[in-house]
mmCIF file of C-alpha atoms and ligand atoms in Angstrom:
data_model
loop_
_atom_site.group_PDB
_atom_site.id
_atom_site.type_symbol
_atom_site.label_atom_id
_atom_site.label_comp_id
_atom_site.label_asym_id
_atom_site.label_seq_id
_atom_site.Cartn_x
_atom_site.Cartn_y
_atom_site.Cartn_z
ATOM 1 C CA UNK A 14 -0.078 0.075 -0.024
ATOM 2 C CA UNK A 15 1.456 3.351 -0.965
ATOM 3 C CA UNK A 16 0.807 5.786 1.883
ATOM 4 C CA UNK A 17 4.008 7.325 2.934
ATOM 5 C CA UNK A 18 2.420 10.264 4.740
ATOM 6 C CA UNK A 19 -0.461 9.922 7.235
ATOM 7 C CA UNK A 20 -2.955 12.661 7.033
ATOM 8 C CA UNK A 21 -4.791 13.624 10.274
ATOM 9 C CA UNK A 22 -8.544 14.615 10.331
ATOM 10 C CA UNK A 23 -7.596 18.148 11.523
ATOM 11 C CA UNK A 24 -5.055 18.549 8.705
ATOM 12 C CA UNK A 25 -7.452 17.189 6.049
ATOM 13 C CA UNK A 26 -10.326 19.592 7.235
ATOM 14 C CA UNK A 27 -7.972 22.525 7.172
ATOM 15 C CA UNK A 28 -6.849 21.558 3.561
ATOM 16 C CA UNK A 29 -10.335 21.056 2.327
ATOM 17 C CA UNK A 30 -11.550 24.268 3.676
ATOM 18 C CA UNK A 31 -9.822 26.101 0.731
ATOM 19 C CA UNK A 32 -11.961 24.052 -1.826
ATOM 20 C CA UNK A 33 -15.560 24.337 -2.876
ATOM 21 C CA UNK A 34 -16.175 20.651 -3.198
ATOM 22 C CA UNK A 35 -18.924 20.101 -0.619
ATOM 23 C CA UNK A 36 -18.501 18.482 2.879
ATOM 24 C CA UNK A 37 -16.317 15.325 3.435
ATOM 25 C CA UNK A 38 -18.300 12.039 3.557
ATOM 26 C CA UNK A 39 -15.404 9.505 3.560
ATOM 27 C CA UNK A 40 -11.599 9.465 3.181
ATOM 28 C CA UNK A 41 -9.510 6.331 2.695
ATOM 29 C CA UNK A 42 -5.856 5.539 1.812
ATOM 30 C CA UNK A 43 -5.340 3.604 -1.528
ATOM 31 C CA UNK A 44 -3.692 0.333 -1.631
ATOM 32 C CA UNK A 45 -2.322 0.558 -5.047
ATOM 33 C CA UNK A 46 0.729 2.596 -6.460
ATOM 34 C CA UNK A 47 4.274 2.969 -5.387
ATOM 35 C CA UNK A 48 5.301 6.604 -5.933
ATOM 36 C CA UNK A 49 3.021 9.035 -4.035
ATOM 37 C CA UNK A 50 0.530 8.902 -1.214
ATOM 38 C CA UNK A 51 -3.007 8.650 -2.632
ATOM 39 C CA UNK A 52 -6.503 8.795 -0.933
ATOM 40 C CA UNK A 53 -9.926 8.318 -2.088
ATOM 41 C CA UNK A 54 -12.100 11.400 -1.074
ATOM 42 C CA UNK A 55 -15.835 11.306 -1.228
ATOM 43 C CA UNK A 56 -17.637 14.509 -0.609
ATOM 44 C CA UNK A 57 -21.415 15.669 -0.985
ATOM 45 C CA UNK A 58 -20.353 16.723 -4.558
ATOM 46 C CA UNK A 59 -18.687 13.655 -5.894
ATOM 47 C CA UNK A 60 -15.533 11.542 -5.693
ATOM 48 C CA UNK A 61 -11.980 12.760 -5.937
ATOM 49 C CA UNK A 62 -8.363 11.607 -5.594
ATOM 50 C CA UNK A 63 -6.063 13.371 -3.099
ATOM 51 C CA UNK A 64 -2.509 13.048 -3.885
ATOM 52 C CA UNK A 65 0.424 14.028 -1.653
ATOM 53 C CA UNK A 66 3.744 14.069 -3.812
ATOM 54 C CA UNK A 67 6.456 12.005 -2.498
ATOM 55 C CA UNK A 68 10.278 11.237 -3.139
ATOM 56 C CA UNK A 69 10.802 11.016 -6.928
ATOM 57 C CA UNK A 70 8.310 13.711 -7.841
ATOM 58 C CA UNK A 71 10.277 17.050 -7.981
ATOM 59 C CA UNK A 72 8.230 20.044 -6.687
ATOM 60 C CA UNK A 73 9.377 22.125 -9.544
ATOM 61 C CA UNK A 74 7.732 19.537 -11.961
ATOM 62 C CA UNK A 75 4.282 19.721 -10.523
ATOM 63 C CA UNK A 76 3.225 22.683 -12.722
ATOM 64 C CA UNK A 77 3.948 20.526 -15.699
ATOM 65 C CA UNK A 78 2.083 17.595 -14.604
ATOM 66 C CA UNK A 79 -0.985 19.682 -13.343
ATOM 67 C CA UNK A 80 -0.970 21.808 -16.457
ATOM 68 C CA UNK A 81 -0.734 18.672 -18.762
ATOM 69 C CA UNK A 82 -3.668 16.985 -17.036
ATOM 70 C CA UNK A 83 -5.641 20.078 -17.629
ATOM 71 C CA UNK A 84 -4.563 20.466 -21.346
ATOM 72 C CA UNK A 85 -5.364 16.738 -22.016
ATOM 73 C CA UNK A 86 -8.721 16.953 -20.277
ATOM 74 C CA UNK A 87 -9.614 20.218 -22.241
ATOM 75 C CA UNK A 88 -8.880 18.172 -25.424
ATOM 76 C CA UNK A 89 -11.229 15.375 -24.487
ATOM 77 C CA UNK A 90 -8.794 12.884 -23.261
ATOM 78 C CA UNK A 91 -10.079 10.717 -20.362
ATOM 79 C CA UNK A 92 -7.508 11.643 -17.690
ATOM 80 C CA UNK A 93 -7.832 13.185 -14.081
ATOM 81 C CA UNK A 94 -8.866 16.880 -14.021
ATOM 82 C CA UNK A 95 -7.167 18.939 -11.310
ATOM 83 C CA UNK A 96 -9.470 20.637 -9.121
ATOM 84 C CA UNK A 97 -8.684 24.249 -8.356
ATOM 85 C CA UNK A 98 -9.428 25.755 -4.948
ATOM 86 C CA UNK A 99 -11.410 28.937 -4.235
ATOM 87 C CA UNK A 100 -8.165 31.010 -4.840
ATOM 88 C CA UNK A 101 -7.643 29.300 -8.404
ATOM 89 C CA UNK A 102 -4.722 27.147 -7.285
ATOM 90 C CA UNK A 103 -4.546 23.562 -8.097
ATOM 91 C CA UNK A 104 -1.459 22.753 -5.993
ATOM 92 C CA UNK A 105 -1.450 23.091 -2.107
ATOM 93 C CA UNK A 106 0.480 21.950 0.873
ATOM 94 C CA UNK A 107 -0.692 19.203 3.318
ATOM 95 C CA UNK A 108 1.290 17.587 5.996
ATOM 96 C CA UNK A 109 4.438 19.115 4.648
ATOM 97 C CA UNK A 110 4.008 17.748 1.235
ATOM 98 C CA UNK A 111 2.721 19.278 -2.005
ATOM 99 C CA UNK A 112 -0.819 18.069 -2.615
ATOM 100 C CA UNK A 113 -3.475 18.238 -5.155
ATOM 101 C CA UNK A 114 -7.051 16.915 -5.647
ATOM 102 C CA UNK A 115 -7.948 15.498 -9.069
ATOM 103 C CA UNK A 116 -11.308 14.209 -10.506
ATOM 104 C CA UNK A 117 -12.025 10.469 -9.821
ATOM 105 C CA UNK A 118 -12.126 8.304 -12.955
ATOM 106 C CA UNK A 119 -14.462 5.384 -13.240
ATOM 107 C CA UNK A 120 -13.113 1.956 -14.412
ATOM 108 C CA UNK A 121 -10.805 -0.705 -13.371
ATOM 109 C CA UNK A 122 -7.387 -1.810 -14.541
ATOM 110 C CA UNK A 123 -6.971 -5.251 -16.225
ATOM 111 C CA UNK A 124 -4.534 -7.725 -14.561
ATOM 112 C CA UNK A 125 -4.194 -10.086 -17.579
ATOM 113 C CA UNK A 126 -4.736 -7.892 -20.751
ATOM 114 C CA UNK A 127 -5.526 -9.647 -24.159
ATOM 115 C CA UNK A 128 -4.955 -8.565 -27.746
ATOM 116 C CA UNK A 129 -8.028 -6.036 -27.886
ATOM 117 C CA UNK A 130 -7.070 -4.400 -24.627
ATOM 118 C CA UNK A 131 -3.610 -3.758 -26.237
ATOM 119 C CA UNK A 132 -5.177 -2.492 -29.418
ATOM 120 C CA UNK A 133 -7.231 0.013 -27.390
ATOM 121 C CA UNK A 134 -4.261 0.974 -25.480
ATOM 122 C CA UNK A 135 -2.339 1.650 -28.645
ATOM 123 C CA UNK A 136 -5.037 3.979 -29.893
ATOM 124 C CA UNK A 137 -5.236 5.860 -26.598
ATOM 125 C CA UNK A 138 -1.391 6.262 -26.577
ATOM 126 C CA UNK A 139 -1.435 7.702 -30.050
ATOM 127 C CA UNK A 140 -4.438 10.007 -29.095
ATOM 128 C CA UNK A 141 -2.427 11.147 -26.079
ATOM 129 C CA UNK A 142 0.512 12.134 -28.312
ATOM 130 C CA UNK A 143 -1.743 13.984 -30.640
ATOM 131 C CA UNK A 144 -3.467 15.722 -27.893
ATOM 132 C CA UNK A 145 -0.183 16.889 -26.238
ATOM 133 C CA UNK A 146 1.225 18.301 -29.468
ATOM 134 C CA UNK A 147 0.154 21.885 -28.554
ATOM 135 C CA UNK A 148 0.907 21.734 -24.885
ATOM 136 C CA UNK A 149 3.468 24.521 -24.367
ATOM 137 C CA UNK A 150 5.476 23.341 -21.488
ATOM 138 C CA UNK A 151 8.557 21.112 -21.798
ATOM 139 C CA UNK A 152 9.992 18.676 -19.139
ATOM 140 C CA UNK A 153 13.187 16.703 -19.874
ATOM 141 C CA UNK A 154 12.990 12.961 -19.226
ATOM 142 C CA UNK A 155 15.210 12.675 -16.174
ATOM 143 C CA UNK A 156 14.970 8.830 -16.294
ATOM 144 C CA UNK A 157 16.234 8.512 -19.911
ATOM 145 C CA UNK A 158 19.664 7.019 -20.924
ATOM 146 C CA UNK A 159 21.850 9.592 -19.178
ATOM 147 C CA UNK A 160 20.195 8.836 -15.864
ATOM 148 C CA UNK A 161 20.691 5.106 -16.015
ATOM 149 C CA UNK A 162 24.483 4.943 -15.164
ATOM 150 C CA UNK A 163 24.061 7.183 -12.092
ATOM 151 C CA UNK A 164 20.923 4.952 -11.037
ATOM 152 C CA UNK A 165 22.992 1.782 -11.387
ATOM 153 C CA UNK A 166 25.783 3.170 -9.401
ATOM 154 C CA UNK A 167 23.338 3.252 -6.513
ATOM 155 C CA UNK A 168 22.705 -0.466 -6.647
ATOM 156 C CA UNK A 169 25.656 -1.924 -8.391
ATOM 157 C CA UNK A 170 27.523 -3.472 -5.383
ATOM 158 C CA UNK A 171 24.277 -5.370 -4.386
ATOM 159 C CA UNK A 172 22.978 -6.158 -7.805
ATOM 160 C CA UNK A 173 24.131 -9.671 -7.764
ATOM 161 C CA UNK A 174 22.557 -10.399 -4.488
ATOM 162 C CA UNK A 175 19.154 -9.701 -6.198
ATOM 163 C CA UNK A 176 19.897 -11.980 -9.218
ATOM 164 C CA UNK A 177 23.155 -13.598 -10.005
ATOM 165 C CA UNK A 178 24.998 -11.942 -13.037
ATOM 166 C CA UNK A 179 22.696 -8.908 -12.960
ATOM 167 C CA UNK A 180 25.698 -6.429 -12.390
ATOM 168 C CA UNK A 181 27.626 -7.699 -15.405
ATOM 169 C CA UNK A 182 24.493 -7.798 -17.654
ATOM 170 C CA UNK A 183 23.607 -4.262 -16.686
ATOM 171 C CA UNK A 184 27.086 -2.755 -17.400
ATOM 172 C CA UNK A 185 26.985 -4.597 -20.882
ATOM 173 C CA UNK A 186 23.441 -3.208 -21.499
ATOM 174 C CA UNK A 187 24.448 0.284 -20.520
ATOM 175 C CA UNK A 188 27.494 0.306 -22.911
ATOM 176 C CA UNK A 189 25.392 -0.797 -25.829
ATOM 177 C CA UNK A 190 22.383 1.671 -25.046
ATOM 178 C CA UNK A 191 24.675 4.632 -24.443
ATOM 179 C CA UNK A 192 26.441 4.050 -27.689
ATOM 180 C CA UNK A 193 23.406 3.464 -29.789
ATOM 181 C CA UNK A 194 20.446 5.426 -28.237
ATOM 182 C CA UNK A 195 18.534 7.147 -30.902
ATOM 183 C CA UNK A 196 18.329 10.803 -31.024
ATOM 184 C CA UNK A 197 15.912 13.191 -33.230
ATOM 185 C CA UNK A 198 13.068 10.759 -33.301
ATOM 186 C CA UNK A 199 9.606 12.487 -33.510
ATOM 187 C CA UNK A 200 9.044 13.797 -29.961
ATOM 188 C CA UNK A 201 6.540 15.560 -27.670
ATOM 189 C CA UNK A 202 4.614 14.858 -24.564
ATOM 190 C CA UNK A 203 4.803 11.161 -23.498
ATOM 191 C CA UNK A 204 3.232 9.498 -20.584
ATOM 192 C CA UNK A 205 6.419 7.276 -19.861
ATOM 193 C CA UNK A 206 4.680 4.847 -17.358
ATOM 194 C CA UNK A 207 1.561 3.545 -19.003
ATOM 195 C CA UNK A 208 1.586 0.276 -17.086
ATOM 196 C CA UNK A 209 -1.671 -1.802 -16.922
ATOM 197 C CA UNK A 210 -2.416 -0.205 -13.498
ATOM 198 C CA UNK A 211 -2.488 3.284 -15.017
ATOM 199 C CA UNK A 212 -5.166 2.279 -17.687
ATOM 200 C CA UNK A 213 -8.833 1.920 -16.820
ATOM 201 C CA UNK A 214 -11.479 -0.066 -18.592
ATOM 202 C CA UNK A 215 -15.256 -0.377 -18.233
ATOM 203 C CA UNK A 216 -16.060 -3.619 -19.715
ATOM 204 C CA UNK A 217 -13.944 -3.870 -22.832
ATOM 205 C CA UNK A 218 -13.833 -0.158 -23.485
ATOM 206 C CA UNK A 219 -10.751 1.812 -22.309
ATOM 207 C CA UNK A 220 -12.242 4.521 -20.013
ATOM 208 C CA UNK A 221 -9.171 6.520 -18.772
ATOM 209 C CA UNK A 222 -5.490 7.050 -18.321
ATOM 210 C CA UNK A 223 -4.003 8.099 -14.785
ATOM 211 C CA UNK A 224 -0.608 8.801 -13.121
ATOM 212 C CA UNK A 225 1.100 11.548 -15.220
ATOM 213 C CA UNK A 226 3.841 11.812 -12.794
ATOM 214 C CA UNK A 227 6.682 10.570 -15.074
ATOM 215 C CA UNK A 228 5.162 12.380 -18.109
ATOM 216 C CA UNK A 229 7.848 14.413 -20.037
ATOM 217 C CA UNK A 230 8.970 15.575 -23.392
ATOM 218 C CA UNK A 231 10.726 12.650 -25.267
ATOM 219 C CA UNK A 232 10.348 10.302 -28.327
ATOM 220 C CA UNK A 233 6.914 9.087 -29.031
ATOM 221 C CA UNK A 234 8.182 5.708 -29.984
ATOM 222 C CA UNK A 235 9.960 5.483 -26.558
ATOM 223 C CA UNK A 236 6.278 5.599 -25.005
ATOM 224 C CA UNK A 237 5.329 2.788 -27.255
ATOM 225 C CA UNK A 238 8.360 0.855 -26.088
ATOM 226 C CA UNK A 239 7.297 1.371 -22.479
ATOM 227 C CA UNK A 240 3.891 0.034 -23.339
ATOM 228 C CA UNK A 241 5.315 -3.026 -25.107
ATOM 229 C CA UNK A 242 7.372 -3.938 -22.054
ATOM 230 C CA UNK A 243 4.474 -3.203 -19.648
ATOM 231 C CA UNK A 244 1.800 -5.031 -21.488
ATOM 232 C CA UNK A 245 2.996 -7.712 -23.720
ATOM 233 C CA UNK A 246 5.240 -9.793 -21.389
ATOM 234 C CA UNK A 247 4.682 -12.291 -18.579
ATOM 235 C CA UNK A 248 6.593 -11.768 -15.279
ATOM 236 C CA UNK A 249 8.694 -14.777 -16.278
ATOM 237 C CA UNK A 250 9.742 -13.022 -19.474
ATOM 238 C CA UNK A 251 7.403 -14.827 -21.917
ATOM 239 C CA UNK A 252 6.579 -12.336 -24.919
ATOM 240 C CA UNK A 253 3.216 -12.263 -26.345
ATOM 241 C CA UNK A 254 3.777 -11.332 -30.005
ATOM 242 C CA UNK A 255 0.046 -11.169 -30.720
ATOM 243 C CA UNK A 256 -0.620 -8.517 -28.025
ATOM 244 C CA UNK A 257 2.452 -6.474 -29.213
ATOM 245 C CA UNK A 258 1.065 -6.674 -32.819
ATOM 246 C CA UNK A 259 -2.326 -5.373 -31.694
ATOM 247 C CA UNK A 260 -0.749 -2.557 -29.494
ATOM 248 C CA UNK A 261 1.266 -1.308 -32.538
ATOM 249 C CA UNK A 262 -1.503 -1.827 -35.017
ATOM 250 C CA UNK A 263 -3.882 0.238 -32.510
ATOM 251 C CA UNK A 264 -1.231 2.984 -32.361
ATOM 252 C CA UNK A 265 -0.471 3.173 -36.237
ATOM 253 C CA UNK A 266 -4.356 3.280 -36.819
ATOM 254 C CA UNK A 267 -4.177 6.769 -35.328
ATOM 255 C CA UNK A 268 -0.442 7.769 -35.892
ATOM 256 C CA UNK A 269 1.646 5.750 -38.340
ATOM 257 C CA UNK A 270 5.282 5.401 -37.317
ATOM 258 C CA UNK A 271 8.023 6.841 -39.291
ATOM 259 C CA UNK A 272 10.746 4.572 -40.653
ATOM 260 C CA UNK A 273 13.314 5.859 -38.302
ATOM 261 C CA UNK A 274 10.912 5.018 -35.332
ATOM 262 C CA UNK A 275 10.452 1.413 -36.661
ATOM 263 C CA UNK A 276 14.098 0.927 -36.978
ATOM 264 C CA UNK A 277 14.688 2.223 -33.490
ATOM 265 C CA UNK A 278 11.974 -0.024 -31.761
ATOM 266 C CA UNK A 279 14.263 -2.899 -30.544
ATOM 267 C CA UNK A 280 16.785 -0.464 -28.717
ATOM 268 C CA UNK A 281 13.971 1.690 -27.362
ATOM 269 C CA UNK A 282 12.318 -1.425 -25.956
ATOM 270 C CA UNK A 283 15.774 -2.550 -24.441
ATOM 271 C CA UNK A 284 16.320 0.964 -23.061
ATOM 272 C CA UNK A 285 12.834 1.005 -21.501
ATOM 273 C CA UNK A 286 13.223 -2.283 -19.826
ATOM 274 C CA UNK A 287 16.574 -1.235 -18.474
ATOM 275 C CA UNK A 288 14.902 1.931 -17.134
ATOM 276 C CA UNK A 289 12.252 -0.049 -15.196
ATOM 277 C CA UNK A 290 14.773 -2.657 -14.094
ATOM 278 C CA UNK A 291 16.991 0.012 -12.642
ATOM 279 C CA UNK A 292 14.395 2.154 -10.813
ATOM 280 C CA UNK A 293 12.870 -1.128 -9.329
ATOM 281 C CA UNK A 294 16.375 -2.366 -8.201
ATOM 282 C CA UNK A 295 17.193 0.897 -6.484
ATOM 283 C CA UNK A 296 13.635 0.849 -4.711
ATOM 284 C CA UNK A 297 14.065 -2.881 -3.894
ATOM 285 C CA UNK A 298 17.268 -2.195 -2.065
ATOM 286 C CA UNK A 299 15.946 0.950 -0.311
ATOM 287 C CA UNK A 300 12.466 0.495 1.077
ATOM 288 C CA UNK A 301 11.843 3.308 3.444
ATOM 289 C CA UNK A 302 11.506 2.239 7.081
ATOM 290 C CA UNK A 303 7.699 2.128 8.073
ATOM 291 C CA UNK A 304 6.399 2.798 4.590
ATOM 292 C CA UNK A 305 3.137 0.851 3.541
ATOM 293 C CA UNK A 306 4.461 -0.251 0.211
ATOM 294 C CA UNK A 307 5.271 -3.320 -1.700
ATOM 295 C CA UNK A 308 8.459 -2.739 -3.921
ATOM 296 C CA UNK A 309 8.129 -4.228 -7.534
ATOM 297 C CA UNK A 310 10.467 -6.861 -8.618
ATOM 298 C CA UNK A 311 13.387 -5.760 -10.834
ATOM 299 C CA UNK A 312 13.893 -9.395 -12.036
ATOM 300 C CA UNK A 313 10.807 -9.304 -14.188
ATOM 301 C CA UNK A 314 12.513 -6.688 -16.237
ATOM 302 C CA UNK A 315 16.063 -8.462 -16.296
ATOM 303 C CA UNK A 316 14.042 -11.418 -18.004
ATOM 304 C CA UNK A 317 12.492 -9.029 -20.520
ATOM 305 C CA UNK A 318 15.986 -7.821 -21.259
ATOM 306 C CA UNK A 319 16.943 -11.256 -22.411
ATOM 307 C CA UNK A 320 14.384 -11.128 -25.079
ATOM 308 C CA UNK A 321 15.380 -7.538 -26.133
ATOM 309 C CA UNK A 322 18.966 -8.369 -26.505
ATOM 310 C CA UNK A 323 18.243 -10.927 -29.320
ATOM 311 C CA UNK A 324 15.533 -8.943 -31.091
ATOM 312 C CA UNK A 325 16.632 -7.720 -34.533
ATOM 313 C CA UNK A 326 13.837 -5.502 -35.836
ATOM 314 C CA UNK A 327 10.352 -4.381 -35.308
ATOM 315 C CA UNK A 328 9.085 -7.432 -36.934
ATOM 316 C CA UNK A 329 10.200 -9.307 -33.729
ATOM 317 C CA UNK A 330 7.790 -7.040 -31.876
ATOM 318 C CA UNK A 331 4.931 -8.022 -34.137
ATOM 319 C CA UNK A 332 4.979 -5.136 -36.626
ATOM 320 C CA UNK A 333 4.461 -6.352 -40.146
ATOM 321 C CA UNK A 334 7.258 -5.801 -42.616
HETATM 322 N N1 LIG B 13 -8.013 9.956 -11.086
HETATM 323 C C1 LIG B 13 -8.272 8.736 -10.484
HETATM 324 N N2 LIG B 13 -9.416 8.056 -10.472
HETATM 325 C C2 LIG B 13 -9.633 6.817 -9.920
HETATM 326 N N3 LIG B 13 -8.656 6.179 -9.321
HETATM 327 C C3 LIG B 13 -7.344 6.755 -9.148
HETATM 328 C C4 LIG B 13 -7.146 8.052 -9.705
HETATM 329 N N4 LIG B 13 -5.724 8.209 -9.575
HETATM 330 C C5 LIG B 13 -5.410 7.289 -8.871
HETATM 331 N N5 LIG B 13 -6.289 6.260 -8.557
HETATM 332 C C6 LIG B 13 -6.114 5.071 -7.899
HETATM 333 O O1 LIG B 13 -4.921 5.188 -7.106
HETATM 334 C C7 LIG B 13 -4.082 4.093 -7.463
HETATM 335 C C8 LIG B 13 -2.533 4.697 -7.228
HETATM 336 O O2 LIG B 13 -2.550 5.953 -8.161
HETATM 337 P P1 LIG B 13 -1.162 6.115 -8.896
HETATM 338 O O3 LIG B 13 -1.251 7.510 -9.650
HETATM 339 O O4 LIG B 13 -0.873 4.908 -9.927
HETATM 340 O O5 LIG B 13 -0.113 6.185 -7.803
HETATM 341 P P2 LIG B 13 1.411 6.085 -7.837
HETATM 342 O O6 LIG B 13 1.875 7.322 -8.616
HETATM 343 O O7 LIG B 13 1.807 6.281 -6.465
HETATM 344 O O8 LIG B 13 2.040 4.941 -8.304
HETATM 345 C C9 LIG B 13 -4.455 3.707 -8.745
HETATM 346 O O9 LIG B 13 -3.929 2.440 -8.953
HETATM 347 C C10 LIG B 13 -6.066 3.832 -8.670
HETATM 348 O O10 LIG B 13 -6.554 2.822 -8.005
HETATM 349 N N1 LIG B 14 5.330 1.331 -13.339
HETATM 350 C C1 LIG B 14 6.533 1.434 -12.524
HETATM 351 C C2 LIG B 14 6.420 1.835 -11.144
HETATM 352 C C3 LIG B 14 5.670 3.069 -11.002
HETATM 353 O O1 LIG B 14 4.403 2.674 -10.419
HETATM 354 P P1 LIG B 14 3.139 3.292 -10.690
HETATM 355 O O2 LIG B 14 2.239 2.738 -9.768
HETATM 356 O O3 LIG B 14 3.212 4.795 -10.564
HETATM 357 O O4 LIG B 14 2.728 2.885 -12.199
HETATM 358 C C4 LIG B 14 6.993 0.060 -12.464
HETATM 359 O O5 LIG B 14 6.187 -1.071 -12.738
HETATM 360 O O6 LIG B 14 8.212 -0.204 -12.222
#
C-alpha cells in the first residue's frame, strides 16, 4: 500500500476548507501505487483523488504535470482533471508535502490484458501524443539514458544479491544503449509509465488514463516501447507477439510510425526495460522504514531484457514488414 504520509482529520479539514467541493463523507488510503500517497475522497459533491507528492516527484515539475492533465482533459482525453481551490490554485500543501485534488475516473485496470486491450491502449497512446502536441511546457525525461548509469551506481554493489549476474549484464546493456541510443526521433509529450495499473477499462472499452507523474517530453516511440514492455510480457519473461502486434496496430491506426521509429524500436524497448529494471532495483534495495509499500520486482525486467538483447527488428515485436 502506498501511503508514505499519514493525514490527520484536522489537517485534512483545514486543507479542504480552501476548496468548494462540498462536505467530506469519507476518506481512505489507496492500496495501489508505489510513488505517491493517494487517498479516495468522497464528498457531498462527488468523488476525488487526493495525492501527496513524495520522493521521486520534484516540486518544480508539478506545474508541468498539473498543466498537462488540464490540457489533455480540455482536449477530450479521459484523464484526471485537477480541481482548483477557491483562490484558483491547483497545488497546495498538506502535512508538509505538496498536494493536489483531481477528479475520480471510473473503471478498473486489467490484470491479464488480451489483444483487444492492447489495441485499445495503442489507440489511446497515439491520441495522447496527438492531444499533447500543442502543450506549451517542456520537461526533460530525467529517467532517460543519461540517468541510467548514475541510478545503477546506487545499486551496483548489491545487484548480484538480487539476481546472479545482474551487475555484469547491466554494465553491458548500459554500454550498448549509451553508444546507440537514438536521437532526433519525433518527440512531444509522452506518458512514460503507461503500465496496466494506469489504464482503466469499463467492460472492454478503455475509459481513462491516470498517473501522469513521469510524463515528459521525449520520443513518441519510446512511450510505445514502455507499453510493449509493460503489457506484452509475462513476469517470467514470456513475450506475447500477438498482443504486441495489436498494440502497434492500434497505435498506427491513429499515428503511423516513421521509418526511423520503426528501425529504433528494438533499442527503445531494450532501454525502456533497463529503465524500469533500474528504478525497481534501487527501490527494492531501499524500502523506506515504516512505509506501507510493496516494492516491484526488478527481476521481471531482467527477464524481458533477455528477449530484447536478441531482437533484430520491429518484426520481432509484431509489426508487419
Ligand atoms: N483519478 C483517479 N481516478 C480513480 N482512481 C485513481 C485515480 N488516480 C489514482 N487512482 C487510484 O490510485 C491508485 C494509485 O495511483 P497512482 O497514480 O498509480 O499512484 P502512484 O503514482 O503512487 O503509483 C491507482 O491504481 C488507482 O486505483
Ligand atoms: N510502473 C513502474 C512503477 C511506477 O508505479 P506506478 O504505480 O506509478 O505505475 C514499474 O512498474 O516499475
